Short mmCIF file of C-alpha atoms in Angstrom, two decimals:
data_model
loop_
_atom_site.label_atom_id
_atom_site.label_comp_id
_atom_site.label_asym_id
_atom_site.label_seq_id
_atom_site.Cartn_x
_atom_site.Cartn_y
_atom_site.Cartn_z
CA UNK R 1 175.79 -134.08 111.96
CA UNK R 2 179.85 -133.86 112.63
CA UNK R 3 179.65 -130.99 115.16
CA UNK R 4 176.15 -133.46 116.98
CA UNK R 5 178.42 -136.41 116.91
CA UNK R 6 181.45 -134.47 118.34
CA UNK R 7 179.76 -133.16 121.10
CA UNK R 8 178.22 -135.94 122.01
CA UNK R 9 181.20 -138.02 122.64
CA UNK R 10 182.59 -134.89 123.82
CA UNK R 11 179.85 -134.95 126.61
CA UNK R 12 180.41 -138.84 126.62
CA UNK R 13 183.93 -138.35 127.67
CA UNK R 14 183.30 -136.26 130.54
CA UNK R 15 180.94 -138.17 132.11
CA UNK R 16 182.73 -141.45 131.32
CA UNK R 17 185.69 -139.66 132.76
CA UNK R 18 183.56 -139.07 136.10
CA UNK R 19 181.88 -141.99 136.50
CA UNK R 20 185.18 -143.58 136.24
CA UNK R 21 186.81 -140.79 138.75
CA UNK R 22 184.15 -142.06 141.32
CA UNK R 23 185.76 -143.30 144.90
CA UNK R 24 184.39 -146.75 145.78
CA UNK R 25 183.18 -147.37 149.23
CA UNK R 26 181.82 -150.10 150.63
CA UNK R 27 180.39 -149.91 154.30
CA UNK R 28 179.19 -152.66 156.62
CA UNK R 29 177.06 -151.81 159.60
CA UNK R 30 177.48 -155.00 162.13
CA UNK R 31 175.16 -154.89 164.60
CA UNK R 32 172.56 -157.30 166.32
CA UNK R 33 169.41 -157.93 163.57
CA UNK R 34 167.97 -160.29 166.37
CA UNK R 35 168.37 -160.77 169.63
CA UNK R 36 168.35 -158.03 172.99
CA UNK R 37 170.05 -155.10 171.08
CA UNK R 38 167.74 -155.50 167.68
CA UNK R 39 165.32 -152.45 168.82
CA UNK R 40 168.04 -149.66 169.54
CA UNK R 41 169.76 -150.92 166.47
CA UNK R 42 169.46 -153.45 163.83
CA UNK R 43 167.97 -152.71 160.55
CA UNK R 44 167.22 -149.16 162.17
CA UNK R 45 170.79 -148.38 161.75
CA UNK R 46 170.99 -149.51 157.99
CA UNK R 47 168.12 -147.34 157.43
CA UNK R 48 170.02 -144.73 159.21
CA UNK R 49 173.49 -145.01 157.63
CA UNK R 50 171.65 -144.55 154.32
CA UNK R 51 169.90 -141.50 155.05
CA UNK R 52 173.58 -140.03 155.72
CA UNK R 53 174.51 -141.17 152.59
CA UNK R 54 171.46 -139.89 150.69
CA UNK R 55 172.33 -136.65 152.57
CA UNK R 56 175.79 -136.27 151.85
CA UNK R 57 174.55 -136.55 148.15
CA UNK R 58 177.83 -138.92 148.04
CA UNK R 59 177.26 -139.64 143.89
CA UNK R 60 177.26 -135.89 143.31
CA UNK R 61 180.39 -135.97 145.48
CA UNK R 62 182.63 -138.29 143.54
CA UNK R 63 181.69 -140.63 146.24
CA UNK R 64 180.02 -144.43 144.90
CA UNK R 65 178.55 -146.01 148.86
CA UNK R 66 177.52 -149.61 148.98
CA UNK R 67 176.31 -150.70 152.23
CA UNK R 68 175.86 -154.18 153.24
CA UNK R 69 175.27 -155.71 156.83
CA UNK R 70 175.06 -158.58 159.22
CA UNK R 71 173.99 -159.96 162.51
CA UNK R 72 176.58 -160.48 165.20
CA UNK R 73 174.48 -161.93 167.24
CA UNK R 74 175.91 -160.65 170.14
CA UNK R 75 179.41 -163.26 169.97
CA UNK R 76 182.27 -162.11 169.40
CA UNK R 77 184.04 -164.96 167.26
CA UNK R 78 180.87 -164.38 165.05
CA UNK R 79 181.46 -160.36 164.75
CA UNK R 80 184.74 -161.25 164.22
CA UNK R 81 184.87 -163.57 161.55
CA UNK R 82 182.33 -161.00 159.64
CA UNK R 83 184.73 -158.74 160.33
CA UNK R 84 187.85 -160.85 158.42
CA UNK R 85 185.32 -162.12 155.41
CA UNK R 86 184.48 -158.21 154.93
CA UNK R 87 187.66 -157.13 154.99
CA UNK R 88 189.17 -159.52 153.06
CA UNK R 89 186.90 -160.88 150.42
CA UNK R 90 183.97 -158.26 150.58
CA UNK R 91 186.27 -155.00 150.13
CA UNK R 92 184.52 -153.66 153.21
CA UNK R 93 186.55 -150.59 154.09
CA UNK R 94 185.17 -149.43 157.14
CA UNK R 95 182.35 -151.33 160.13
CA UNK R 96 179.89 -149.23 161.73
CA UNK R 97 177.55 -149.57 164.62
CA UNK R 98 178.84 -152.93 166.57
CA UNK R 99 176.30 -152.89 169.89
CA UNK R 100 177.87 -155.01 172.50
CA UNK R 101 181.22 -155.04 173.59
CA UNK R 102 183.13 -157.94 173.87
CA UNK R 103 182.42 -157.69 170.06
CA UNK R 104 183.55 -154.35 169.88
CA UNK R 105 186.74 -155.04 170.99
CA UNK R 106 187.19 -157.70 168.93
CA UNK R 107 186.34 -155.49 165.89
CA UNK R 108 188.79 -153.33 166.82
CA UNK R 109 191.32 -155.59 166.92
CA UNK R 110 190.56 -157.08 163.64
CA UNK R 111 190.60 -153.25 161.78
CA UNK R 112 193.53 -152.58 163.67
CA UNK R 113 194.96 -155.58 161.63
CA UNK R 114 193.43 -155.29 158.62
CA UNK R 115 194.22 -151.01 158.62
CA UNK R 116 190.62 -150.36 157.70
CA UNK R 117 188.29 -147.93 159.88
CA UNK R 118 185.77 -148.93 162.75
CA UNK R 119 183.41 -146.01 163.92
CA UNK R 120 181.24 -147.42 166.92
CA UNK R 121 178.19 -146.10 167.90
CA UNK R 122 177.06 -149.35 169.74
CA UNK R 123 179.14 -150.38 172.31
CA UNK R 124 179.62 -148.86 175.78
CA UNK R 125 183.18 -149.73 176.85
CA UNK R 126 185.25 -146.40 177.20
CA UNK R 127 187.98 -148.97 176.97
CA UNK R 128 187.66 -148.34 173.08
CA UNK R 129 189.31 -145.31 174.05
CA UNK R 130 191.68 -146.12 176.77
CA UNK R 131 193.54 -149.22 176.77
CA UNK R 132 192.23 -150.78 173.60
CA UNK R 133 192.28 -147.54 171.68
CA UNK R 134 193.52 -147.98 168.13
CA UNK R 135 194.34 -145.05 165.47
CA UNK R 136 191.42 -147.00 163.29
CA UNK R 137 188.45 -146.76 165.52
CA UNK R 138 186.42 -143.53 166.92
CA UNK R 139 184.30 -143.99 169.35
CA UNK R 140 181.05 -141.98 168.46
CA UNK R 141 177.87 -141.74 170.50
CA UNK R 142 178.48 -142.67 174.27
CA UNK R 143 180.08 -144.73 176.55
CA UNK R 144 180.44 -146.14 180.44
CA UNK R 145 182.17 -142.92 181.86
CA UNK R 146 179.43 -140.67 180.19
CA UNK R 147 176.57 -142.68 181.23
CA UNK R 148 178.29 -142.36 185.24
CA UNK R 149 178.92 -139.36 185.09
CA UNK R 150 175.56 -138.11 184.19
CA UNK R 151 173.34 -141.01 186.01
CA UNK R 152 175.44 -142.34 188.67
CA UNK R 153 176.09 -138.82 189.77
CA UNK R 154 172.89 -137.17 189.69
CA UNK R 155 171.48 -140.51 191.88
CA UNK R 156 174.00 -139.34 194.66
CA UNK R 157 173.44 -135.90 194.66
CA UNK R 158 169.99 -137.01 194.87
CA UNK R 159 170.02 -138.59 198.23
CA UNK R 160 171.07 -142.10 196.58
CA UNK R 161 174.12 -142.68 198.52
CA UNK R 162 173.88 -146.93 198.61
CA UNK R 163 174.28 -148.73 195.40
CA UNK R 164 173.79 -152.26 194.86
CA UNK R 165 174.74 -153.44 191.27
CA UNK R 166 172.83 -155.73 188.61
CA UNK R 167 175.56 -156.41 186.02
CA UNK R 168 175.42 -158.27 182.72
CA UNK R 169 178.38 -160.63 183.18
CA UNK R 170 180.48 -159.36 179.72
CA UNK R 171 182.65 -156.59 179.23
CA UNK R 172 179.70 -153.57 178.86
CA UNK R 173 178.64 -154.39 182.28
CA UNK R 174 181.53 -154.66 183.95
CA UNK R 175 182.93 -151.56 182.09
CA UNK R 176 179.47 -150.13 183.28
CA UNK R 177 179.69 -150.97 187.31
CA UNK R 178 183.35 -150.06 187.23
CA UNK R 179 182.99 -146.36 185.79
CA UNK R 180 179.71 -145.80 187.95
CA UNK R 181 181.76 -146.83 191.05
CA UNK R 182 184.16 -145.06 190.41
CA UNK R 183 181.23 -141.73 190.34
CA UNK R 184 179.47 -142.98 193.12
CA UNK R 185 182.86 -143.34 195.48
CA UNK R 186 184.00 -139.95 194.25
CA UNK R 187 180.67 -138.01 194.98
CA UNK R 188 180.21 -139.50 198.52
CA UNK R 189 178.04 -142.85 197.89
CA UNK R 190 178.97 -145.87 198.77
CA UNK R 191 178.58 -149.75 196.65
CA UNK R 192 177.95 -152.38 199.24
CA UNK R 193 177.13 -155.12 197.08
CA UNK R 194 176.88 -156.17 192.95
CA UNK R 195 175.51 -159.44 191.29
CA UNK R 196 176.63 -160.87 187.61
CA UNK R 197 173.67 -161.84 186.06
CA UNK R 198 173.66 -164.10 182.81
CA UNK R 199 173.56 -162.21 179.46
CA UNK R 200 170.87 -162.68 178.16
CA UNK R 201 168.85 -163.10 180.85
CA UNK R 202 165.02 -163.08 180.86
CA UNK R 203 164.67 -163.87 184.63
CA UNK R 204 166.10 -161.35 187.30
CA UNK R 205 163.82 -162.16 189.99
CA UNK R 206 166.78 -163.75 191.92
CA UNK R 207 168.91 -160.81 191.66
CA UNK R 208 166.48 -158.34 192.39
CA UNK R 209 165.49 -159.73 195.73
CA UNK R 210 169.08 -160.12 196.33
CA UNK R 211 169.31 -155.99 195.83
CA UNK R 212 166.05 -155.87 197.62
CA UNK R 213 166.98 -157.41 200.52
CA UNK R 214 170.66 -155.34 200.53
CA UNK R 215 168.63 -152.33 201.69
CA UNK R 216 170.47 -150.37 198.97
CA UNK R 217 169.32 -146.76 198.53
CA UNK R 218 169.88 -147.00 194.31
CA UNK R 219 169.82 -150.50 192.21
CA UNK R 220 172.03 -150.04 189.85
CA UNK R 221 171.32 -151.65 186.04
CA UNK R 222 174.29 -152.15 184.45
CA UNK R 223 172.87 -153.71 181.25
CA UNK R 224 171.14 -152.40 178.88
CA UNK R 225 168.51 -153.27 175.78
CA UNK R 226 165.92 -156.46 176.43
CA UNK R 227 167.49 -157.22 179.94
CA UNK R 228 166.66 -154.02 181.12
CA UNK R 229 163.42 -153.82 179.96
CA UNK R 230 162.70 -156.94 181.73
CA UNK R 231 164.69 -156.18 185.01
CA UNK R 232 162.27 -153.41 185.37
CA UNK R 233 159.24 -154.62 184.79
CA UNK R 234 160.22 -157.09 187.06
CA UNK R 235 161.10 -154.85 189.31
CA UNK R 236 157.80 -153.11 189.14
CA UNK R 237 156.19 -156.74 189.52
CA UNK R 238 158.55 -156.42 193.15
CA UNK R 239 157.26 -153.43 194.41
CA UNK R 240 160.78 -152.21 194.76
CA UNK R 241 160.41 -148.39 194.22
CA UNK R 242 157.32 -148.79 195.88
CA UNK R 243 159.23 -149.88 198.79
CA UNK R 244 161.61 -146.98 198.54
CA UNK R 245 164.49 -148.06 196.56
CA UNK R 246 165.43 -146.44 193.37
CA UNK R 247 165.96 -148.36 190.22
CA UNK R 248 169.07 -146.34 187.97
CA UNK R 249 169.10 -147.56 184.44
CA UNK R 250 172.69 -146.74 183.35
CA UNK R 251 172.15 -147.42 179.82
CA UNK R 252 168.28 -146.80 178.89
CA UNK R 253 167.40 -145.90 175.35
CA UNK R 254 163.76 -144.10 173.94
CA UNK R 255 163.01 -147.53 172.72
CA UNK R 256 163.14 -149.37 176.28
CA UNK R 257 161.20 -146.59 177.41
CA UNK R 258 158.43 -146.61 174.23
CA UNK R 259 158.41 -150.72 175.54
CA UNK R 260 157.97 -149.82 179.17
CA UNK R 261 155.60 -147.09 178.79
CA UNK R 262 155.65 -144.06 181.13
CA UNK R 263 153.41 -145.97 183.14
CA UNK R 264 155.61 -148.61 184.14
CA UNK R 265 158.90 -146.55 183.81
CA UNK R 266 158.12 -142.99 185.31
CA UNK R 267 160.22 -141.00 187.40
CA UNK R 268 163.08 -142.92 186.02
CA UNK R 269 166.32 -141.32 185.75
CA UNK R 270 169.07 -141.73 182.73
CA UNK R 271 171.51 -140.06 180.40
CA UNK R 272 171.28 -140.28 176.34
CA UNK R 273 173.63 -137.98 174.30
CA UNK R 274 170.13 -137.64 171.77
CA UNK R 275 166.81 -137.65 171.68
CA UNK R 276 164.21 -137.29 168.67
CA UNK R 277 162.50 -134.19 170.43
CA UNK R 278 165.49 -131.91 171.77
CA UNK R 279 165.38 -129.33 168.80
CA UNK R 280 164.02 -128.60 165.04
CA UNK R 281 166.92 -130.77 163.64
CA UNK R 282 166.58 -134.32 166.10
CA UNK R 283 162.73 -133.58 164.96
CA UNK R 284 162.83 -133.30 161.21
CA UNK R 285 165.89 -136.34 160.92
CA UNK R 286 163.30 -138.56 163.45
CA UNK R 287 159.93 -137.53 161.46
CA UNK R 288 162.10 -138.80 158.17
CA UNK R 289 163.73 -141.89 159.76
CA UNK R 290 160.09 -142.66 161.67
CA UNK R 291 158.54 -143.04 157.84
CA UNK R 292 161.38 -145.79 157.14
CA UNK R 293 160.95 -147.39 160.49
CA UNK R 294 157.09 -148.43 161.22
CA UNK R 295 156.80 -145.00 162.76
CA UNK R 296 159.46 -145.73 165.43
CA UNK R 297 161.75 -142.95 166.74
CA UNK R 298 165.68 -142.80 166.07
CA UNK R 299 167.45 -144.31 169.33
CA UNK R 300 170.74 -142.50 170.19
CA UNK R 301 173.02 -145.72 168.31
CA UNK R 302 170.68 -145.17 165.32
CA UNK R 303 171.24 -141.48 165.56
CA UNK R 304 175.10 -141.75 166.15
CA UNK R 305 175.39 -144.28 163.07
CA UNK R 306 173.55 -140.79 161.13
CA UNK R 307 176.22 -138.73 162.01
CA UNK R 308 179.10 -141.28 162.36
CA UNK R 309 178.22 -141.83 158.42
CA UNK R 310 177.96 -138.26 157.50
CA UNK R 311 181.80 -137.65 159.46
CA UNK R 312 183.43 -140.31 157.71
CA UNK R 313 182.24 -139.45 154.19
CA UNK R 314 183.62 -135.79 154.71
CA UNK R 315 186.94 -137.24 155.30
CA UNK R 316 186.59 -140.11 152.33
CA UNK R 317 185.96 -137.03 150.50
CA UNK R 318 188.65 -135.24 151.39
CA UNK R 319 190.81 -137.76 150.76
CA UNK R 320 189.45 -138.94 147.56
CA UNK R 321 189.73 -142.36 148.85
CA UNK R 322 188.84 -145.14 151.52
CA UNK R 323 191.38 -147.96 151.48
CA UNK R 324 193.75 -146.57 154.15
CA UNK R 325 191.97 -146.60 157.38
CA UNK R 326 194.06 -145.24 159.83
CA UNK R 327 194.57 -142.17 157.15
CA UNK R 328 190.49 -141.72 157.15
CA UNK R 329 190.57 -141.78 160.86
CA UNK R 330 193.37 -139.31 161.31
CA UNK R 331 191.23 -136.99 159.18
CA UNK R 332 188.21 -137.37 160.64
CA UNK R 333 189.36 -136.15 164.04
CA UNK R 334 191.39 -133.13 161.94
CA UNK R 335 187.67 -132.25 160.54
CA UNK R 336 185.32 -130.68 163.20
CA UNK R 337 182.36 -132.86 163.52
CA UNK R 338 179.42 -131.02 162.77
CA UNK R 339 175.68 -132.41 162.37
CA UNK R 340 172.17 -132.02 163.21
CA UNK R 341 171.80 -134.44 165.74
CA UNK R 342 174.70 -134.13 167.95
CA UNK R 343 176.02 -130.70 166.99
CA UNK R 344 179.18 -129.53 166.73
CA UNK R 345 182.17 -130.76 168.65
CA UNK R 346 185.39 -132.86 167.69
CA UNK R 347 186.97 -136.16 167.84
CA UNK R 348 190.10 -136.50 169.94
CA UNK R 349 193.22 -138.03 169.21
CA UNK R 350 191.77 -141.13 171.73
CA UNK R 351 189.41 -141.49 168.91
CA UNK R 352 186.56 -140.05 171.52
CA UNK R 353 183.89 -138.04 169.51
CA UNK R 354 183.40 -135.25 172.14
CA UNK R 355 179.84 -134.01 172.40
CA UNK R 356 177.01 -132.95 174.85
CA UNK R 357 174.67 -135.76 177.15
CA UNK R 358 171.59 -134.81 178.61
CA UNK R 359 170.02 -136.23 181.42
CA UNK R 360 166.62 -136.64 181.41
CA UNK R 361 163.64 -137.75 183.18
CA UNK R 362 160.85 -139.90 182.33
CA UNK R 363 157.36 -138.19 181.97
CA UNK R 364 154.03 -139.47 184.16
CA UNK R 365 151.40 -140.58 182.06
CA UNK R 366 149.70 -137.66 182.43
CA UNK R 367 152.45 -135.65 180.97
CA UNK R 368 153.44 -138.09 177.80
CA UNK R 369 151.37 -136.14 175.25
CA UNK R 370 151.55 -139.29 172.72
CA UNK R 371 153.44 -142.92 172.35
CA UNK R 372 157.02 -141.72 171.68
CA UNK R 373 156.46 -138.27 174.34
CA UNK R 374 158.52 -140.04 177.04
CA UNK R 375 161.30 -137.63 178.81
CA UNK R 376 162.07 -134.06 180.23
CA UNK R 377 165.02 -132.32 180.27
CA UNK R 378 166.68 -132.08 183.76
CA UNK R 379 170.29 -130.97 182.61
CA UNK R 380 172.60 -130.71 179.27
CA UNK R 381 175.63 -132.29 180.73
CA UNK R 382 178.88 -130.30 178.31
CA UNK R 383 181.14 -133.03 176.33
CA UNK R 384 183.80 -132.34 178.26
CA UNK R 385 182.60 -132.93 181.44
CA UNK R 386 180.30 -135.70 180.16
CA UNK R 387 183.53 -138.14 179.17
CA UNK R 388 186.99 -139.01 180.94
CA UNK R 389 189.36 -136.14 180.70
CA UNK R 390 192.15 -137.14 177.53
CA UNK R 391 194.90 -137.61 179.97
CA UNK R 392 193.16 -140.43 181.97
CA UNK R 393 192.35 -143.10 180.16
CA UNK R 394 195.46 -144.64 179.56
CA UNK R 395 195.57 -145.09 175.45
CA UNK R 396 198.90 -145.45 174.11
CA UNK R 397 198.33 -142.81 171.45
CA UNK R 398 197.91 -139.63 173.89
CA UNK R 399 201.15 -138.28 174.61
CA UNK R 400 200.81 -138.07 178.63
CA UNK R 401 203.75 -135.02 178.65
#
């Protein structure tokens, strides 16, 4: 009975001893739950962030992960305040996700303050990583430069050499028409003419005839989400293409297509840096997230908040702790990043996660062999050609020597 009892609190003691060992960490994915961005986020993302967790096998790892999350609804004082309450009453140690960026940036700026850790997978301003770069954000999935470099040049090589802008009037768009000028100047083309359009907007039928009537070879959408989706339907309801302009969504995700339909959206041309059906791993992760998700696919932010997830817990780990965000930062860019939806590749001292884009093409009809069978593969566009080189983007933590 004296050896039973000894052992047991023998046995007692070492668990006791881990469970009390464990790491706390508490992560809030802010992101929009209901407006334009809700599809290629949203509660898709929570779902996602906890199928890196349940991956990691973070308990078995010393690691005890609480998620929470909130809608930003697309304002930045709103993602912002979230941001202050999480930090400072919630014990949130590090935001994920945060579409939209004029909210971005203001998350940034509040980590930055609060020395917690902000991994984006949202937003498309490359000024995450040039101007506004902080050593307490990475910047995951994709951004403005990556999405001109792989659309906005392919349209000009393809004949597209006149570019008339649609931009959502907020930092992504701007960020957007600015990078994809800069493409379009440097590979020959030329922009003679852009309009701000109201975001969100559910009417573009003034700016499109204002492209239509610019004789523009390429209409460039700088938006992205539920705008997009309804500037081309619109579009379609314009008989633009029909007419022989092209319509270049610079930020177009699976789920705008799935909404489209490869009727409405065929021949389209765009860069994503995923898609559920590029190999055996994007497959089984999507087949897994679709049975959480209404039997949707993974969009690319879903996807990046996956790996984003997975990356940060490996440094947490490492560190055997999560309250010093700039310190979980620094070691997540020491760490190769390494996953099964974006591969291998590295995060650079920017805070740019450097991996591959694609650029694809969206299937006729008659090729889509089911609902979610939307593009083909014209090119794999390498990381480092996808984003700006280190040494240009002006971020006061690259030494420029």
């Amino acid at each position: 009975m004296l050896k039973r009892l000894l052992l047991a609190s023998a046995l007692c003691a070492v668990a006791c001893g881990q469970a009390l060992a464990q790491t706390p960490v508490k992560i809030g994915v802010l992101n929009d739950r209901s407006g334009v961005y809700a599809d290629i986020s949203g509660e898709g993302s929570v779902a996602a962030a906890r199928m890196a967790v349940e991956d990691f096998k973070a308990a078995e790892k010393g690691l005890k992960v609480e998620i929470v999350a909130a809608d930003h609804q697309n304002k930045p004082d709103v993602g912002a305040s979230i941001a202050r309450a999480w930090y400072d009453r919630d014990g949130v140690d590090a935001i994920f996700d945060v579409p939209t960026s004029s909210v971005a940036l203001a998350i940034n700026q509040v980590t930055r303050e609060k020395n917690k850790a902000f991994i984006n997978s949202g937003a498309g301003t490359a000024d995450l990583t040039g101007p506004q770069c902080s050593p307490n954000t990475v910047h995951w999935t994709y951004d403005t430069v990556a999405l001109a470099n792989g659309t906005g040049g392919a349209m000009v090589k393809r004949g597209g050499t006149t570019w008339f802008f649609l931009t959502a009037d907020y930092a992504f768009g701007q960020a957007l028409q600015r990078d994809t000028t800069e493409v379009v100047n440097k590979n020959g083309g030329k922009v003679i003419g852009a309009v701000k359009t109201p975001f969100p907007t559910a009417d573009f039928s003034s700016f499109l005839l204002q492209a239509q009537g610019s004789g523009a070879k390429v209409i460039g959408l700088a938006n992205a989400g539920g705008d997009t989706i309804n500037a081309i339907k619109q579009a379609a309801e314009f008989g633009i293409t029909e007419g022989g302009q092209a319509i270049a969504g610079l930020l177009i995700f699976s789920s705008d297509i799935h909404a489209l339909t490869p009727k409405v959206a065929q021949g389209l041309v765009l860069t994503e840096p995923f898609y559920w059906d590029l190999n055996d791993g994007t497959r089984a992760f999507s087949d897994r997230f679709a049975k959480q998700a209404g039997g949707k696919k993974p969009t690319a932010v879903q996807a990046g908040v996956y790996a984003s997830v997975l990356h940060y817990l490996k440094a947490v780990e490492a560190l055997k702790s999560a309250s010093d965000g700039s310190k979980v930062v620094a070691k997540m860019k020491e760490i190769p990043t390494d996953d099964p939806l974006f591969g291998k590749g590295n995060i650079r001292p920017d805070g740019r996660t450097i991996h591959d884009m694609y650029l694809f093409e969206v299937k006729k009809p008659a090729e889509s062999k089911g609902p979610w069978d939307l593009y083909k593969t014209l090119a794999t566009i390498p990381g480092n050609e996808a984003f700006r080189p280190l040494n240009q983007g002006n971020c006061p933590l690259v030494n420029k020597s």
